[in-house]
Tab-separated table of N, CA, C and O in Angstrom:
chain	number	residue	atom	x	y	z
B	94	MET	N	17.244	-9.771	19.316
B	94	MET	CA	15.982	-10.275	18.733
B	94	MET	C	16.012	-10.586	17.255
B	94	MET	O	16.869	-9.733	16.566
B	95	ARG	N	15.238	-11.390	16.633
B	95	ARG	CA	15.183	-11.573	15.137
B	95	ARG	C	13.749	-11.140	14.788
B	95	ARG	O	12.818	-11.541	15.408
B	96	ILE	N	13.913	-10.454	13.702
B	96	ILE	CA	12.805	-10.086	12.868
B	96	ILE	C	12.824	-10.356	11.502
B	96	ILE	O	13.968	-10.495	11.038
B	97	ARG	N	11.791	-10.246	10.645
B	97	ARG	CA	12.014	-10.180	9.267
B	97	ARG	C	11.536	-8.825	8.804
B	97	ARG	O	10.563	-8.158	8.908
B	98	LEU	N	12.744	-8.133	8.249
B	98	LEU	CA	12.558	-6.732	7.761
B	98	LEU	C	12.534	-6.641	6.150
B	98	LEU	O	13.764	-7.144	5.571
B	99	ASN	N	11.717	-6.275	5.647
B	99	ASN	CA	11.620	-6.005	4.099
B	99	ASN	C	12.206	-7.407	3.566
B	99	ASN	O	12.964	-7.566	2.457
B	100	GLY	N	11.688	-8.468	3.988
B	100	GLY	CA	11.684	-9.931	3.445
B	100	GLY	C	13.257	-10.671	3.814
B	100	GLY	O	13.409	-11.684	3.305
B	101	LYS	N	13.911	-9.887	4.775
B	101	LYS	CA	15.070	-10.562	5.209
B	101	LYS	C	15.098	-10.687	6.571
B	101	LYS	O	14.675	-9.723	7.276
B	102	ASP	N	15.666	-11.771	7.224
B	102	ASP	CA	15.945	-12.015	8.516
B	102	ASP	C	17.127	-10.957	9.042
B	102	ASP	O	18.115	-11.081	8.487
B	103	VAL	N	16.752	-10.372	10.101
B	103	VAL	CA	17.871	-9.333	10.655
B	103	VAL	C	17.777	-9.522	12.199
B	103	VAL	O	16.748	-9.913	12.825
B	104	SER	N	18.894	-9.459	12.788
B	104	SER	CA	18.988	-9.348	14.215
B	104	SER	C	19.231	-7.786	14.705
B	104	SER	O	19.935	-7.075	14.147
B	105	LEU	N	18.452	-7.658	15.778
B	105	LEU	CA	18.429	-6.209	16.270
B	105	LEU	C	18.333	-6.384	17.815
B	105	LEU	O	17.991	-7.202	18.354
B	106	PRO	N	18.916	-5.255	18.515
B	106	PRO	CA	18.596	-5.213	19.969
B	106	PRO	C	17.146	-5.274	20.414
B	106	PRO	O	16.339	-4.831	19.706
B	107	ASP	N	17.003	-5.905	21.468
B	107	ASP	CA	15.742	-6.138	22.088
B	107	ASP	C	15.305	-4.842	22.675
B	107	ASP	O	15.897	-3.757	22.877
B	108	GLY	N	13.829	-4.559	22.533
B	108	GLY	CA	13.113	-3.379	23.144
B	108	GLY	C	13.193	-2.150	22.309
B	108	GLY	O	12.831	-1.056	22.670
B	109	LEU	N	13.454	-2.397	20.929
B	109	LEU	CA	13.449	-1.150	20.067
B	109	LEU	C	11.969	-0.717	19.705
B	109	LEU	O	11.089	-1.607	19.552
B	110	THR	N	11.692	0.594	19.864
B	110	THR	CA	10.538	1.168	19.272
B	110	THR	C	10.617	1.208	17.741
B	110	THR	O	11.663	1.064	17.099
B	111	VAL	N	9.496	1.592	17.112
B	111	VAL	CA	9.421	1.780	15.630
B	111	VAL	C	10.389	3.015	15.301
B	111	VAL	O	11.286	2.939	14.422
B	112	ARG	N	10.486	3.883	16.143
B	112	ARG	CA	11.158	5.114	15.990
B	112	ARG	C	12.723	4.634	16.030
B	112	ARG	O	13.490	5.181	15.199
B	113	ASP	N	13.042	3.835	17.043
B	113	ASP	CA	14.504	3.306	17.087
B	113	ASP	C	14.838	2.472	15.901
B	113	ASP	O	16.030	2.652	15.397
B	114	LEU	N	14.012	1.827	15.401
B	114	LEU	CA	14.230	1.133	14.141
B	114	LEU	C	14.541	1.936	12.954
B	114	LEU	O	15.462	1.791	12.255
B	115	VAL	N	13.748	3.011	12.759
B	115	VAL	CA	13.938	4.081	11.866
B	115	VAL	C	15.223	4.783	11.928
B	115	VAL	O	16.079	4.896	11.034
B	116	ARG	N	15.641	5.064	13.219
B	116	ARG	CA	17.039	5.693	13.617
B	116	ARG	C	18.033	4.750	13.296
B	116	ARG	O	19.126	5.123	12.703
B	117	HIS	N	17.895	3.358	13.374
B	117	HIS	CA	18.888	2.570	13.401
B	117	HIS	C	19.287	2.433	11.984
B	117	HIS	O	20.575	2.209	11.484
B	118	TYR	N	18.351	2.676	11.051
B	118	TYR	CA	18.580	2.696	9.534
B	118	TYR	C	18.846	4.018	9.123
B	118	TYR	O	18.727	4.401	7.702
B	119	ASP	N	19.193	5.057	9.884
B	119	ASP	CA	19.367	6.501	9.419
B	119	ASP	C	18.450	7.138	8.635
B	119	ASP	O	18.569	7.725	7.602
B	120	LEU	N	17.057	6.767	8.955
B	120	LEU	CA	15.910	7.405	8.179
B	120	LEU	C	15.126	8.354	8.962
B	120	LEU	O	14.198	8.662	8.501
B	121	ASP	N	15.607	8.562	10.114
B	121	ASP	CA	14.846	9.388	11.096
B	121	ASP	C	14.729	10.846	10.406
B	121	ASP	O	15.673	11.397	9.941
B	122	GLY	N	13.401	11.484	10.320
B	122	GLY	CA	13.247	12.642	9.529
B	122	GLY	C	12.997	12.559	8.111
B	122	GLY	O	12.562	13.394	7.389
B	123	GLU	N	13.148	11.395	7.638
B	123	GLU	CA	12.789	10.890	6.149
B	123	GLU	C	11.415	10.631	6.072
B	123	GLU	O	10.722	10.000	6.969
B	124	PRO	N	10.617	10.805	5.027
B	124	PRO	CA	9.271	10.353	4.789
B	124	PRO	C	9.384	8.737	4.464
B	124	PRO	O	9.735	8.210	3.628
B	125	VAL	N	8.911	7.967	5.567
B	125	VAL	CA	9.075	6.495	5.713
B	125	VAL	C	7.548	6.098	6.070
B	125	VAL	O	6.803	6.692	6.922
B	126	ALA	N	7.173	4.964	5.659
B	126	ALA	CA	5.979	4.204	5.964
B	126	ALA	C	6.496	2.765	6.633
B	126	ALA	O	7.216	2.185	6.152
B	127	ILE	N	5.876	2.484	7.761
B	127	ILE	CA	6.339	1.292	8.410
B	127	ILE	C	4.893	0.413	8.664
B	127	ILE	O	3.786	0.732	9.086
B	128	GLU	N	5.179	-0.847	8.140
B	128	GLU	CA	3.923	-1.686	8.295
B	128	GLU	C	4.576	-2.945	9.218
B	128	GLU	O	5.587	-3.355	9.125
B	129	ARG	N	3.863	-3.129	10.338
B	129	ARG	CA	4.368	-4.163	11.275
B	129	ARG	C	3.084	-5.279	11.393
B	129	ARG	O	2.049	-5.000	11.664
B	130	ASN	N	3.529	-6.521	11.040
B	130	ASN	CA	2.763	-7.492	11.102
B	130	ASN	C	1.341	-7.369	10.312
B	130	ASN	O	0.246	-7.681	10.827
B	131	GLY	N	1.392	-6.753	9.132
B	131	GLY	CA	0.373	-6.523	8.270
B	131	GLY	C	-0.578	-5.273	8.415
B	131	GLY	O	-1.292	-4.860	7.989
B	132	GLN	N	-0.025	-4.446	9.653
B	132	GLN	CA	-0.853	-3.220	9.954
B	132	GLN	C	0.096	-2.109	9.674
B	132	GLN	O	1.389	-2.043	10.292
B	133	ILE	N	-0.347	-1.004	9.179
B	133	ILE	CA	0.395	0.241	9.092
B	133	ILE	C	0.522	0.846	10.511
B	133	ILE	O	-0.502	1.017	11.228
B	134	VAL	N	1.746	1.279	10.789
B	134	VAL	CA	1.932	1.933	12.106
B	134	VAL	C	1.753	3.540	11.912
B	134	VAL	O	2.513	4.005	11.138
B	135	ASP	N	0.897	4.012	12.660
B	135	ASP	CA	0.641	5.550	12.497
B	135	ASP	C	1.986	6.281	12.987
B	135	ASP	O	2.538	5.826	13.904
B	136	ARG	N	2.360	7.340	12.481
B	136	ARG	CA	3.352	7.954	12.547
B	136	ARG	C	3.513	8.445	14.159
B	136	ARG	O	4.548	8.490	14.685
B	137	GLU	N	2.216	8.827	14.627
B	137	GLU	CA	2.292	9.216	16.104
B	137	GLU	C	2.538	8.176	17.047
B	137	GLU	O	2.836	8.338	18.246
B	138	ALA	N	2.607	6.894	16.664
B	138	ALA	CA	2.751	5.674	17.425
B	138	ALA	C	4.259	5.132	17.399
B	138	ALA	O	4.671	4.310	17.869
B	139	PHE	N	5.122	5.919	16.502
B	139	PHE	CA	6.497	5.464	16.337
B	139	PHE	C	7.323	5.399	17.684
B	139	PHE	O	8.171	4.439	17.760
B	140	ASP	N	7.049	6.256	18.499
B	140	ASP	CA	7.736	6.350	19.704
B	140	ASP	C	7.207	5.331	20.851
B	140	ASP	O	8.063	5.023	21.871
B	141	THR	N	6.048	4.815	20.622
B	141	THR	CA	5.458	3.927	21.734
B	141	THR	C	5.269	2.497	21.115
B	141	THR	O	5.220	1.562	22.036
B	142	GLU	N	5.309	2.325	20.063
B	142	GLU	CA	5.005	0.773	19.473
B	142	GLU	C	6.484	0.135	19.408
B	142	GLU	O	7.444	0.559	18.823
B	143	VAL	N	6.394	-0.918	20.116
B	143	VAL	CA	7.750	-1.686	20.518
B	143	VAL	C	7.716	-2.921	19.469
B	143	VAL	O	6.879	-3.800	19.328
B	144	ILE	N	8.919	-2.994	18.884
B	144	ILE	CA	9.067	-4.155	17.872
B	144	ILE	C	9.274	-5.456	18.753
B	144	ILE	O	10.075	-5.349	19.770
B	145	GLN	N	8.680	-6.564	18.423
B	145	GLN	CA	8.829	-7.874	19.072
B	145	GLN	C	9.610	-8.860	18.325
B	145	GLN	O	9.509	-8.912	17.139
B	146	GLU	N	10.164	-9.965	19.062
B	146	GLU	CA	10.747	-11.011	18.315
B	146	GLU	C	9.699	-11.695	17.411
B	146	GLU	O	8.593	-11.810	17.809
B	147	GLY	N	10.152	-11.996	16.222
B	147	GLY	CA	9.398	-12.600	15.300
B	147	GLY	C	8.464	-11.612	14.394
B	147	GLY	O	7.817	-12.170	13.511
B	148	ASP	N	8.587	-10.316	14.698
B	148	ASP	CA	7.710	-9.365	14.046
B	148	ASP	C	8.094	-9.516	12.521
B	148	ASP	O	9.276	-9.652	12.073
B	149	VAL	N	7.032	-9.049	11.643
B	149	VAL	CA	7.385	-8.860	10.198
B	149	VAL	C	7.129	-7.480	9.874
B	149	VAL	O	6.063	-7.081	9.980
B	150	VAL	N	8.219	-6.917	9.459
B	150	VAL	CA	8.136	-5.351	9.239
B	150	VAL	C	8.500	-5.002	7.995
B	150	VAL	O	9.349	-5.551	7.220
B	151	GLU	N	7.653	-4.174	7.334
B	151	GLU	CA	8.075	-3.632	5.948
B	151	GLU	C	8.437	-2.099	6.269
B	151	GLU	O	7.506	-1.402	6.920
B	152	MET	N	9.429	-1.618	5.729
B	152	MET	CA	9.881	-0.139	5.986
B	152	MET	C	10.019	0.325	4.639
B	152	MET	O	10.860	-0.211	3.779
B	153	VAL	N	9.211	1.439	4.206
B	153	VAL	CA	9.382	1.944	2.834
B	153	VAL	C	9.654	3.391	2.847
B	153	VAL	O	8.962	4.172	3.723
B	154	ARG	N	10.723	3.672	2.161
B	154	ARG	CA	11.292	5.140	2.176
B	154	ARG	C	10.737	5.852	0.911
B	154	ARG	O	10.891	5.216	-0.262
B	155	PHE	N	10.009	6.962	0.972
B	155	PHE	CA	9.467	7.648	-0.208
B	155	PHE	C	10.650	8.471	-0.847
B	155	PHE	O	11.390	9.305	-0.026
B	156	VAL	N	10.837	8.516	-1.889
B	156	VAL	CA	11.823	9.342	-2.739
B	156	VAL	C	10.997	10.187	-3.857
B	156	VAL	O	10.144	9.593	-4.480
B	157	GLY	N	11.559	11.566	-4.153
B	157	GLY	CA	11.060	12.185	-5.042
B	157	GLY	C	11.780	11.962	-6.520
B	157	GLY	O	12.810	11.478	-6.473
B	158	GLY	N	11.108	12.363	-7.428
B	158	GLY	CA	11.793	12.413	-8.667
B	158	GLY	C	10.887	12.639	-9.898
B	158	GLY	O	9.771	12.965	-9.696
B	159	GLY	N	11.375	12.742	-10.995
B	159	GLY	CA	10.577	13.044	-12.093
B	159	GLY	C	10.782	12.315	-13.423
B	159	GLY	O	11.311	11.335	-13.526
């Protein structure tokens, strides 16, 4: 399937959940925020929310620093 991720068109396997997407980019366990089609995805829904063809997804990883 094709989605728009952080402003870029990407191809991914069909049927991915938000959790699968986070794992695909090796960010599982990292502090991330996901917005799908303009709506923030609750962390509790990462395992059940399925990414669909044409979705627009923003994935933000938080990093600490000083």
